Tab-separated table of C-alpha atoms in Angstrom:
chain	number	residue	atom	x	y	z
A	261	MET	CA	89.088	94.205	101.245
A	262	LEU	CA	86.025	92.684	103.176
A	263	ASP	CA	86.720	89.210	104.594
A	264	SER	CA	89.143	88.005	102.037
A	265	ASP	CA	90.066	84.912	104.049
A	266	GLY	CA	86.733	84.060	105.396
A	267	SER	CA	87.816	85.116	108.751
A	268	GLY	CA	85.019	87.809	109.065
A	269	VAL	CA	87.715	90.481	109.071
A	270	ALA	CA	88.152	93.333	106.536
A	271	ARG	CA	91.642	94.348	105.327
A	272	LEU	CA	93.173	97.391	103.964
A	273	LEU	CA	94.242	96.919	100.152
A	274	HIS	CA	97.124	99.255	99.374
A	275	SER	CA	97.033	101.036	95.975
A	276	THR	CA	99.797	99.128	94.611
A	277	GLU	CA	98.287	95.700	95.282
A	278	PRO	CA	96.282	93.971	92.580
A	279	VAL	CA	92.600	93.634	93.459
A	280	PRO	CA	92.144	89.659	94.024
A	281	TYR	CA	89.894	87.946	91.549
A	282	GLY	CA	86.473	87.513	92.934
A	283	ALA	CA	86.975	90.511	95.458
A	284	GLN	CA	84.425	93.342	95.630
A	285	PRO	CA	86.291	96.623	96.179
A	286	VAL	CA	84.816	99.078	98.608
A	287	LEU	CA	85.542	102.658	99.191
A	288	LEU	CA	84.950	104.075	102.721
A	289	VAL	CA	84.422	107.871	102.588
A	290	GLU	CA	83.538	110.537	105.362
A	291	THR	CA	80.847	112.602	104.409
A	292	THR	CA	82.488	115.865	104.031
A	293	VAL	CA	83.152	117.761	100.879
A	294	TYR	CA	86.872	116.800	101.100
A	295	GLY	CA	85.835	113.121	101.160
A	296	ALA	CA	83.737	113.640	98.257
A	297	VAL	CA	86.280	115.450	96.147
A	298	GLN	CA	88.951	112.521	97.037
A	299	VAL	CA	86.521	109.578	96.270
A	300	GLU	CA	85.858	111.593	92.951
A	301	GLN	CA	89.385	111.824	92.181
A	302	MET	CA	90.054	108.119	92.919
A	303	LEU	CA	87.013	107.183	90.644
A	304	ARG	CA	88.233	109.200	87.759
A	305	ALA	CA	91.462	107.071	88.068
A	306	TRP	CA	89.737	103.852	88.600
A	307	HIS	CA	91.118	101.275	85.953
A	308	ALA	CA	88.421	99.753	83.660
A	309	GLY	CA	89.330	96.360	84.080
A	310	LEU	CA	88.375	96.307	87.884
A	311	PRO	CA	84.936	95.738	89.110
A	312	ARG	CA	82.943	98.903	90.155
A	313	PRO	CA	83.675	99.711	93.901
A	314	TRP	CA	80.767	100.140	96.512
A	315	LEU	CA	80.872	103.414	98.045
A	316	VAL	CA	80.312	103.457	101.773
A	317	LEU	CA	79.287	106.860	103.295
A	318	VAL	CA	80.478	107.388	106.859
A	319	PRO	CA	79.033	110.295	108.654
A	320	ASP	CA	81.574	112.447	110.464
A	321	ALA	CA	78.890	114.379	112.382
A	322	PRO	CA	75.109	113.894	113.301
A	323	VAL	CA	74.016	116.212	110.560
A	324	LYS	CA	73.222	115.886	106.744
A	325	PRO	CA	76.464	116.191	104.683
A	326	ALA	CA	76.989	119.894	103.116
A	327	PRO	CA	74.957	120.431	100.064
A	328	ALA	CA	78.154	120.186	97.915
A	329	ALA	CA	79.054	116.669	99.154
A	330	ARG	CA	75.478	115.421	98.755
A	331	TYR	CA	75.574	116.696	95.235
A	332	ARG	CA	78.896	114.983	94.489
A	333	PHE	CA	77.896	111.696	96.122
A	334	ARG	CA	74.696	111.625	94.035
A	335	ALA	CA	76.493	112.513	90.794
A	336	LEU	CA	79.052	109.511	91.544
A	337	GLN	CA	76.296	106.754	92.016
A	338	ALA	CA	76.537	105.999	88.270
A	339	ARG	CA	80.179	104.948	88.677
A	340	VAL	CA	80.004	102.529	91.642
A	341	ALA	CA	78.321	99.122	92.059
A	342	GLY	CA	76.216	100.686	94.962
A	343	VAL	CA	76.082	103.012	97.787
A	344	ALA	CA	75.708	102.175	101.179
A	345	GLU	CA	75.170	104.895	104.136
A	346	LEU	CA	76.243	104.177	107.755
A	347	PRO	CA	74.373	105.888	110.565
A	348	TYR	CA	76.290	108.437	112.659
A	349	LEU	CA	78.171	106.279	115.219
A	350	PRO	CA	79.772	108.726	118.049
A	351	ILE	CA	82.023	105.812	119.415
A	352	LEU	CA	83.976	106.097	115.902
A	353	ARG	CA	85.414	109.326	117.159
A	354	THR	CA	86.752	107.902	120.559
A	355	VAL	CA	88.224	104.490	119.626
A	356	GLU	CA	91.739	103.693	118.419
A	357	GLY	CA	90.816	100.946	116.032
A	358	ALA	CA	88.429	98.486	114.811
A	359	ASP	CA	88.588	95.980	117.397
A	360	ALA	CA	87.558	98.429	120.014
A	361	ALA	CA	84.839	99.754	117.840
A	362	MET	CA	83.524	96.304	117.439
A	363	GLU	CA	82.735	95.929	121.166
A	364	ASP	CA	80.107	98.541	120.979
A	365	LYS	CA	76.598	97.269	120.031
A	366	ASP	CA	75.625	99.920	117.628
A	367	VAL	CA	78.853	99.508	115.607
A	368	LYS	CA	78.026	95.693	115.594
A	369	ALA	CA	74.418	96.262	114.203
A	370	ALA	CA	75.772	98.779	111.749
A	371	ALA	CA	78.204	96.372	110.583
A	372	ALA	CA	75.987	93.393	110.375
A	373	LYS	CA	73.519	95.791	108.233
A	374	LEU	CA	76.242	96.914	106.268
A	375	CYS	CA	77.452	93.247	105.298
A	376	ARG	CA	73.841	92.499	104.334
A	377	ARG	CA	73.485	95.393	102.032
A	378	LEU	CA	77.032	94.595	100.272
A	379	GLY	CA	75.781	90.803	99.795
A	380	GLY	CA	77.683	89.389	102.350
A	381	LYS	CA	76.508	87.024	105.259
């Protein structure tokens, strides 16, 4: 969940937890074929009473996703509230957690842009 308590911090919502009223679900997925298959399976099981999630595509390499992944992500666009794409951020491959990543200026800029895209601050 993104910024559930107004602290500016996202938190993981486990599959057994209910989505809080008014929250906007966000699915992060690496832009691999495996990631596309996994998010497709998750969306097939998505409960009709839940708000449609945003899909955030996180590149795992500085190249376009494989054609099969691009096709699946395009096909899934109708099932989500929107799709946001992050740029390739090499620092994400080297850090142990979000706190360390947020020290990087490129990550900060991408995070701010993502928040604006998702309708946040």
